[in-house]
Amino acid sequence: MAYICMYIKWFLLTQFLLTLVARTGAKVPAIIVFGDSSVDAGNNNQIPTIARSNFGPYGRDFLGRKATGRFSNGRIATDFVSEAFGLKPTIPAYLDPAYNIADFATGVTFASAGTGYDNATSNVLSVIPLWKELVYYEDYQKRLRAYLGETKANQVISDALYMISMGTNDFLENYYTIPAGRQSRFTVAQYEDFLIGIAGNFIKELYGLGARKISLGGLPPMGCLPLERATNIAGGNQCVERYNNVALEFNGKMKMLATTLNKDLPGLKLVFSNPYYIFTYLIRRPATFGFDVTSVGCCATGMFEMGYACNQNNLMTCTDADKYVFWDAFHPTQKTNSIISNYLVKTVLAEFL
């Protein structure tokens, strides 16, 4: 916790950091994102799935009060990372017809809410599997080369920061929810290893396509998500420590994977971006950052609602989301996203600045 306490001081230096980046010019020309609802900016709007958030009150604190498909009241973590790197303040979704390759050249997200490393996870809500996100990326490369020319495009591809954020759905929407599925084939430790193998192969594929700067995101304290607390009646609606322990164990394996791949793949700079401890700090000491509520989300009752259940018709939605760590039963508020992303920029991603 002492390390995290130092962040409180570092947080005050964020504006200086942004000014410095703007003055010296960005070393990273683009942010390229893969993952789930934590980093989806609206790709699911374009596919037939119920895993959507392109309606109010989602986006009520976003620019223009627009519900873009981000699962938050405003911006998501990768938006803030992009801004911290001196790039644009929001990263568009690749499937959003409102944007084109000129917009995507400095940042794009292929993420799909509800997906995971495991293809079986994407099947639960009929969303974009990880392999398809990679197919879209390959298409993006072709369009980028046509737009910038071979040489410049290859430079962008090599210098871009690639961010991967997923894994929570693999456990909470798949493994623990469908006992006859992966749970019947794997112990939880074996399933962790199964996912680690997929993650490793995905990074190797990205590397083969030219990626050299990669951030591998870890799991949050997923037992503390409002939905998990609300259903933990026997545990007094406290955090489900069994899930938190799985997140910690999985994060440890992800960190080891990063170490191994950095040794095996020449020229690769792969960092492990771990949100677990800063997220836990916000939940345990909310007043430090001006939060009042940590056990439920702002939208509706904050215990069960997300997606279509979190809508404009619910009169119980809070008036000030900045007082809440969570926006809905599964996703953080814009303020939480800002704090966590700034923490990761200062402590992990700084080597790419």
Short mmCIF file of C-alpha atoms in Angstrom, two decimals:
data_model
loop_
_atom_site.label_atom_id
_atom_site.label_comp_id
_atom_site.label_asym_id
_atom_site.label_seq_id
_atom_site.Cartn_x
_atom_site.Cartn_y
_atom_site.Cartn_z
CA MET A 1 0.00 0.00 0.00
CA ALA A 2 2.92 2.35 0.59
CA TYR A 3 3.69 2.19 -3.13
CA ILE A 4 0.13 3.14 -3.98
CA CYS A 5 0.15 5.97 -1.44
CA MET A 6 3.01 7.50 -3.42
CA TYR A 7 0.61 7.72 -6.36
CA ILE A 8 -1.46 10.30 -4.55
CA LYS A 9 1.49 12.65 -4.92
CA TRP A 10 2.23 11.53 -8.47
CA PHE A 11 -1.39 12.11 -9.45
CA LEU A 12 -0.88 15.83 -8.84
CA LEU A 13 1.89 15.84 -11.44
CA THR A 14 -0.34 14.54 -14.25
CA GLN A 15 -0.88 17.94 -15.84
CA PHE A 16 2.86 18.54 -15.88
CA LEU A 17 3.33 15.19 -17.59
CA LEU A 18 0.75 16.01 -20.26
CA THR A 19 2.40 19.37 -20.90
CA LEU A 20 5.81 17.75 -21.18
CA VAL A 21 4.57 15.16 -23.67
CA ALA A 22 2.90 17.84 -25.78
CA ARG A 23 6.10 19.89 -25.78
CA THR A 24 8.52 17.09 -26.69
CA GLY A 25 6.29 15.22 -29.14
CA ALA A 26 4.90 11.73 -28.70
CA LYS A 27 7.21 8.72 -29.10
CA VAL A 28 4.07 6.63 -29.56
CA PRO A 29 2.18 7.65 -32.73
CA ALA A 30 -0.91 5.53 -32.04
CA ILE A 31 -2.69 3.49 -29.37
CA ILE A 32 -4.09 0.19 -30.68
CA VAL A 33 -6.48 -1.66 -28.39
CA PHE A 34 -7.80 -5.21 -28.03
CA GLY A 35 -10.13 -6.46 -25.33
CA ASP A 36 -13.57 -6.47 -23.75
CA SER A 37 -16.04 -3.91 -22.35
CA SER A 38 -13.29 -2.25 -20.33
CA VAL A 39 -11.92 -0.88 -23.62
CA ASP A 40 -14.79 -1.20 -26.15
CA ALA A 41 -15.75 2.21 -27.54
CA GLY A 42 -18.73 1.01 -29.55
CA ASN A 43 -17.84 -1.96 -31.75
CA ASN A 44 -20.74 -3.93 -30.32
CA ASN A 45 -23.14 -1.29 -31.67
CA GLN A 46 -22.51 -2.80 -35.10
CA ILE A 47 -23.17 -6.46 -34.29
CA PRO A 48 -26.32 -8.36 -33.18
CA THR A 49 -25.78 -8.72 -29.44
CA ILE A 50 -27.44 -7.58 -26.23
CA ALA A 51 -24.05 -6.53 -24.87
CA ARG A 52 -24.51 -2.85 -25.74
CA SER A 53 -24.47 0.52 -24.04
CA ASN A 54 -25.22 2.98 -26.85
CA PHE A 55 -28.10 4.58 -24.96
CA GLY A 56 -28.56 6.76 -21.90
CA PRO A 57 -27.68 7.12 -19.15
CA TYR A 58 -24.43 5.63 -20.52
CA GLY A 59 -22.30 8.47 -21.84
CA ARG A 60 -24.13 11.19 -19.92
CA ASP A 61 -20.77 12.73 -18.90
CA PHE A 62 -19.07 12.04 -22.23
CA LEU A 63 -18.31 14.83 -24.70
CA GLY A 64 -21.66 16.05 -25.99
CA ARG A 65 -23.45 13.73 -23.55
CA LYS A 66 -23.21 11.02 -26.20
CA ALA A 67 -23.75 7.33 -25.51
CA THR A 68 -21.06 5.89 -27.77
CA GLY A 69 -21.12 2.27 -26.65
CA ARG A 70 -18.57 2.75 -23.88
CA PHE A 71 -19.68 0.97 -20.71
CA SER A 72 -19.35 4.02 -18.49
CA ASN A 73 -20.84 7.43 -17.84
CA GLY A 74 -17.97 8.94 -19.81
CA ARG A 75 -14.52 8.05 -21.04
CA ILE A 76 -12.82 4.70 -20.52
CA ALA A 77 -9.24 4.00 -19.41
CA THR A 78 -7.67 3.79 -22.86
CA ASP A 79 -9.10 7.21 -23.75
CA PHE A 80 -7.17 8.70 -20.85
CA VAL A 81 -4.01 6.80 -21.80
CA SER A 82 -4.23 8.21 -25.32
CA GLU A 83 -4.54 11.72 -23.95
CA ALA A 84 -1.62 11.20 -21.57
CA PHE A 85 0.54 10.19 -24.55
CA GLY A 86 -0.21 13.47 -26.27
CA LEU A 87 -2.66 11.91 -28.71
CA LYS A 88 -6.41 12.40 -29.05
CA PRO A 89 -8.69 12.36 -25.97
CA THR A 90 -10.79 9.44 -27.21
CA ILE A 91 -10.01 6.27 -29.16
CA PRO A 92 -12.67 5.34 -31.75
CA ALA A 93 -14.14 1.90 -32.38
CA TYR A 94 -12.97 0.27 -35.60
CA LEU A 95 -16.50 -0.73 -36.67
CA ASP A 96 -17.99 2.71 -36.05
CA PRO A 97 -19.01 4.08 -39.49
CA ALA A 98 -18.59 7.65 -38.23
CA TYR A 99 -14.80 7.24 -38.39
CA ASN A 100 -12.31 6.42 -41.15
CA ILE A 101 -8.66 5.45 -41.51
CA ALA A 102 -7.56 9.05 -40.96
CA ASP A 103 -9.09 8.82 -37.48
CA PHE A 104 -7.76 5.31 -36.84
CA ALA A 105 -4.19 6.20 -37.83
CA THR A 106 -3.51 7.63 -34.35
CA GLY A 107 -5.61 5.21 -32.34
CA VAL A 108 -8.25 2.53 -32.71
CA THR A 109 -9.95 -0.12 -30.59
CA PHE A 110 -11.03 -3.53 -31.84
CA ALA A 111 -12.44 -4.48 -28.43
CA SER A 112 -15.83 -6.10 -27.96
CA ALA A 113 -17.81 -6.02 -24.72
CA GLY A 114 -18.43 -9.52 -23.38
CA THR A 115 -15.46 -11.17 -25.06
CA GLY A 116 -12.44 -12.90 -23.53
CA TYR A 117 -9.36 -14.91 -24.40
CA ASP A 118 -11.48 -18.05 -24.64
CA ASN A 119 -13.63 -18.31 -27.80
CA ALA A 120 -16.32 -19.93 -25.65
CA THR A 121 -16.61 -16.69 -23.69
CA SER A 122 -17.47 -14.65 -26.78
CA ASN A 123 -20.17 -17.20 -27.63
CA VAL A 124 -22.07 -16.47 -24.40
CA LEU A 125 -23.32 -13.09 -25.62
CA SER A 126 -22.57 -13.52 -29.34
CA VAL A 127 -19.80 -10.93 -29.44
CA ILE A 128 -16.52 -10.57 -31.33
CA PRO A 129 -13.99 -13.29 -30.40
CA LEU A 130 -10.34 -12.40 -29.94
CA TRP A 131 -9.30 -14.09 -33.18
CA LYS A 132 -11.76 -11.83 -35.08
CA GLU A 133 -10.32 -8.75 -33.38
CA LEU A 134 -6.98 -9.79 -34.87
CA VAL A 135 -8.57 -10.21 -38.31
CA TYR A 136 -9.88 -6.64 -38.05
CA TYR A 137 -6.40 -5.50 -37.09
CA GLU A 138 -4.90 -7.14 -40.16
CA ASP A 139 -7.47 -5.31 -42.26
CA TYR A 140 -6.51 -2.11 -40.45
CA GLN A 141 -2.87 -2.64 -41.41
CA LYS A 142 -3.81 -2.88 -45.09
CA ARG A 143 -5.87 0.30 -44.89
CA LEU A 144 -3.12 2.10 -42.98
CA ARG A 145 -0.52 1.22 -45.63
CA ALA A 146 -2.84 2.46 -48.37
CA TYR A 147 -3.38 5.69 -46.43
CA LEU A 148 0.15 6.47 -45.20
CA GLY A 149 2.31 4.51 -47.61
CA GLU A 150 4.31 1.39 -46.81
CA THR A 151 7.24 3.03 -45.02
CA LYS A 152 5.32 5.40 -42.77
CA ALA A 153 2.65 2.82 -41.97
CA ASN A 154 5.28 0.27 -40.94
CA GLN A 155 6.81 2.88 -38.64
CA VAL A 156 3.44 3.54 -36.99
CA ILE A 157 2.84 -0.20 -36.59
CA SER A 158 6.25 -0.65 -34.96
CA ASP A 159 6.11 2.42 -32.70
CA ALA A 160 2.45 2.18 -31.66
CA LEU A 161 1.49 1.10 -28.15
CA TYR A 162 -0.72 -2.00 -28.18
CA MET A 163 -3.01 -2.42 -25.19
CA ILE A 164 -4.73 -5.68 -24.24
CA SER A 165 -7.46 -5.67 -21.59
CA MET A 166 -9.63 -8.73 -21.01
CA GLY A 167 -10.01 -11.86 -18.90
CA THR A 168 -12.70 -10.99 -16.36
CA ASN A 169 -15.48 -12.36 -18.60
CA ASP A 170 -13.63 -15.63 -19.02
CA PHE A 171 -14.10 -16.30 -15.33
CA LEU A 172 -17.32 -14.51 -14.37
CA GLU A 173 -19.39 -14.91 -17.55
CA ASN A 174 -18.02 -18.27 -18.62
CA TYR A 175 -16.11 -20.50 -16.19
CA TYR A 176 -18.13 -19.83 -13.01
CA THR A 177 -21.47 -19.30 -14.80
CA ILE A 178 -21.58 -22.39 -17.01
CA PRO A 179 -20.65 -25.45 -14.89
CA ALA A 180 -21.18 -27.86 -17.78
CA GLY A 181 -18.70 -25.92 -19.89
CA ARG A 182 -15.06 -25.18 -19.11
CA GLN A 183 -15.57 -26.02 -15.43
CA SER A 184 -16.27 -29.64 -16.38
CA ARG A 185 -12.92 -29.83 -18.22
CA PHE A 186 -10.57 -27.68 -16.15
CA THR A 187 -9.82 -26.89 -12.54
CA VAL A 188 -9.59 -23.13 -12.10
CA ALA A 189 -5.77 -23.32 -12.08
CA GLN A 190 -5.84 -25.32 -15.32
CA TYR A 191 -8.24 -22.82 -16.87
CA GLU A 192 -5.90 -19.99 -15.90
CA ASP A 193 -3.09 -21.81 -17.71
CA PHE A 194 -5.35 -22.38 -20.70
CA LEU A 195 -6.02 -18.63 -20.92
CA ILE A 196 -2.34 -17.79 -20.41
CA GLY A 197 -1.53 -19.99 -23.40
CA ILE A 198 -4.04 -18.12 -25.55
CA ALA A 199 -2.72 -14.76 -24.38
CA GLY A 200 0.83 -15.80 -25.16
CA ASN A 201 -0.06 -16.97 -28.66
CA PHE A 202 -1.99 -13.76 -29.30
CA ILE A 203 1.00 -11.63 -28.32
CA LYS A 204 3.25 -13.72 -30.56
CA GLU A 205 0.84 -13.12 -33.45
CA LEU A 206 0.88 -9.38 -32.77
CA TYR A 207 4.67 -9.49 -32.66
CA GLY A 208 4.72 -11.31 -35.99
CA LEU A 209 2.59 -8.53 -37.45
CA GLY A 210 5.07 -5.87 -36.31
CA ALA A 211 4.01 -4.90 -32.78
CA ARG A 212 6.92 -4.13 -30.45
CA LYS A 213 5.41 -2.09 -27.59
CA ILE A 214 2.67 -3.98 -25.77
CA SER A 215 0.79 -3.50 -22.50
CA LEU A 216 -0.77 -6.70 -21.15
CA GLY A 217 -3.56 -5.82 -18.76
CA GLY A 218 -4.26 -7.79 -15.59
CA LEU A 219 -7.51 -8.54 -13.80
CA PRO A 220 -9.15 -6.18 -11.31
CA PRO A 221 -10.39 -7.40 -7.90
CA MET A 222 -13.32 -9.01 -9.69
CA GLY A 223 -14.84 -10.33 -6.48
CA CYS A 224 -15.55 -6.71 -5.53
CA LEU A 225 -17.65 -5.89 -8.59
CA PRO A 226 -21.11 -4.82 -7.39
CA LEU A 227 -22.82 -7.75 -9.13
CA GLU A 228 -20.63 -10.26 -7.32
CA ARG A 229 -21.15 -8.54 -3.98
CA ALA A 230 -24.92 -8.37 -4.49
CA THR A 231 -25.11 -12.11 -5.10
CA ASN A 232 -22.80 -12.93 -2.19
CA ILE A 233 -25.67 -13.02 0.29
CA ALA A 234 -24.10 -15.70 2.49
CA GLY A 235 -20.99 -13.55 2.74
CA GLY A 236 -22.87 -10.48 3.89
CA ASN A 237 -22.55 -8.84 0.45
CA GLN A 238 -18.85 -8.39 0.94
CA CYS A 239 -16.27 -8.96 -1.80
CA VAL A 240 -16.03 -12.56 -2.98
CA GLU A 241 -12.49 -13.33 -1.90
CA ARG A 242 -12.40 -16.57 -3.88
CA TYR A 243 -12.69 -14.53 -7.09
CA ASN A 244 -10.14 -11.99 -5.90
CA ASN A 245 -7.68 -14.78 -5.16
CA VAL A 246 -8.16 -16.14 -8.67
CA ALA A 247 -7.46 -12.67 -10.05
CA LEU A 248 -4.26 -12.44 -8.02
CA GLU A 249 -3.12 -15.89 -9.10
CA PHE A 250 -3.93 -15.21 -12.74
CA ASN A 251 -2.13 -11.85 -12.61
CA GLY A 252 0.95 -13.58 -11.25
CA LYS A 253 0.94 -15.92 -14.23
CA MET A 254 0.42 -13.02 -16.63
CA LYS A 255 3.43 -11.24 -15.16
CA MET A 256 5.54 -14.37 -15.65
CA LEU A 257 4.28 -14.62 -19.23
CA ALA A 258 5.45 -11.05 -19.87
CA THR A 259 8.89 -11.87 -18.48
CA THR A 260 9.19 -14.99 -20.63
CA LEU A 261 8.09 -13.32 -23.86
CA ASN A 262 10.44 -10.38 -23.33
CA LYS A 263 13.29 -12.90 -23.23
CA ASP A 264 12.06 -14.96 -26.17
CA LEU A 265 11.07 -12.23 -28.65
CA PRO A 266 13.92 -9.88 -29.69
CA GLY A 267 13.06 -6.19 -29.61
CA LEU A 268 9.80 -6.70 -27.73
CA LYS A 269 8.89 -4.35 -24.87
CA LEU A 270 6.02 -6.06 -23.10
CA VAL A 271 4.83 -4.60 -19.81
CA PHE A 272 2.29 -6.01 -17.39
CA SER A 273 -0.27 -3.35 -16.46
CA ASN A 274 -1.81 -4.50 -13.20
CA PRO A 275 -4.93 -2.60 -12.07
CA TYR A 276 -5.61 -4.88 -9.09
CA TYR A 277 -3.93 -2.97 -6.27
CA ILE A 278 -4.91 0.58 -7.24
CA PHE A 279 -8.49 -0.63 -7.78
CA THR A 280 -8.46 -2.32 -4.38
CA TYR A 281 -7.10 0.87 -2.82
CA LEU A 282 -10.01 2.89 -4.25
CA ILE A 283 -12.49 0.39 -2.84
CA ARG A 284 -10.90 0.21 0.61
CA ARG A 285 -10.07 3.91 0.98
CA PRO A 286 -12.58 5.71 -1.22
CA ALA A 287 -12.41 9.03 0.61
CA THR A 288 -8.80 9.46 -0.52
CA PHE A 289 -10.08 10.31 -3.99
CA GLY A 290 -13.45 11.76 -3.01
CA PHE A 291 -15.59 8.65 -3.46
CA ASP A 292 -18.55 7.89 -1.17
CA VAL A 293 -19.89 4.61 -2.57
CA THR A 294 -17.97 1.45 -3.45
CA SER A 295 -20.38 -1.49 -2.99
CA VAL A 296 -22.92 -0.57 -5.68
CA GLY A 297 -22.87 1.27 -8.97
CA CYS A 298 -24.44 4.60 -9.82
CA CYS A 299 -26.91 3.29 -12.40
CA ALA A 300 -30.29 2.07 -11.15
CA THR A 301 -29.92 0.04 -7.92
CA GLY A 302 -26.25 -0.44 -8.81
CA MET A 303 -26.40 -4.08 -7.76
CA PHE A 304 -27.46 -6.01 -10.85
CA GLU A 305 -28.00 -3.61 -13.73
CA MET A 306 -25.76 -3.21 -16.77
CA GLY A 307 -26.42 -2.94 -20.47
CA TYR A 308 -30.13 -2.66 -21.28
CA ALA A 309 -31.07 -2.99 -17.60
CA CYS A 310 -29.24 0.31 -17.01
CA ASN A 311 -31.48 2.72 -18.89
CA GLN A 312 -33.01 6.18 -18.79
CA ASN A 313 -36.27 4.93 -17.31
CA ASN A 314 -34.76 3.98 -13.97
CA LEU A 315 -35.31 6.77 -11.47
CA MET A 316 -32.85 5.33 -8.94
CA THR A 317 -29.74 6.30 -10.94
CA CYS A 318 -27.48 8.62 -8.95
CA THR A 319 -27.04 12.29 -9.83
CA ASP A 320 -23.27 12.50 -9.27
CA ALA A 321 -21.29 9.57 -10.67
CA ASP A 322 -18.02 11.06 -9.37
CA LYS A 323 -19.03 9.89 -5.91
CA TYR A 324 -19.14 6.28 -7.10
CA VAL A 325 -16.29 3.91 -7.91
CA PHE A 326 -18.60 1.90 -10.19
CA TRP A 327 -20.97 3.16 -12.86
CA ASP A 328 -23.07 0.01 -13.26
CA ALA A 329 -22.91 -3.41 -11.63
CA PHE A 330 -19.78 -4.37 -13.57
CA HIS A 331 -17.98 -1.29 -14.87
CA PRO A 332 -16.16 1.68 -13.32
CA THR A 333 -17.11 5.32 -13.61
CA GLN A 334 -15.22 7.79 -15.77
CA LYS A 335 -13.53 9.13 -12.65
CA THR A 336 -12.30 5.66 -11.65
CA ASN A 337 -11.09 5.04 -15.21
CA SER A 338 -9.15 8.30 -15.05
CA ILE A 339 -7.46 7.46 -11.75
CA ILE A 340 -6.50 3.92 -12.74
CA SER A 341 -5.22 4.91 -16.18
CA ASN A 342 -3.16 7.76 -14.77
CA TYR A 343 -1.70 5.40 -12.19
CA LEU A 344 -0.69 2.92 -14.89
CA VAL A 345 0.76 5.68 -17.08
CA LYS A 346 2.93 6.92 -14.22
CA THR A 347 4.03 3.54 -12.90
CA VAL A 348 4.10 1.16 -15.87
CA LEU A 349 3.59 2.86 -19.22
CA ALA A 350 6.01 5.71 -18.49
CA GLU A 351 8.83 3.83 -20.21
CA PHE A 352 7.02 4.36 -23.52
CA LEU A 353 6.65 8.13 -23.06
#
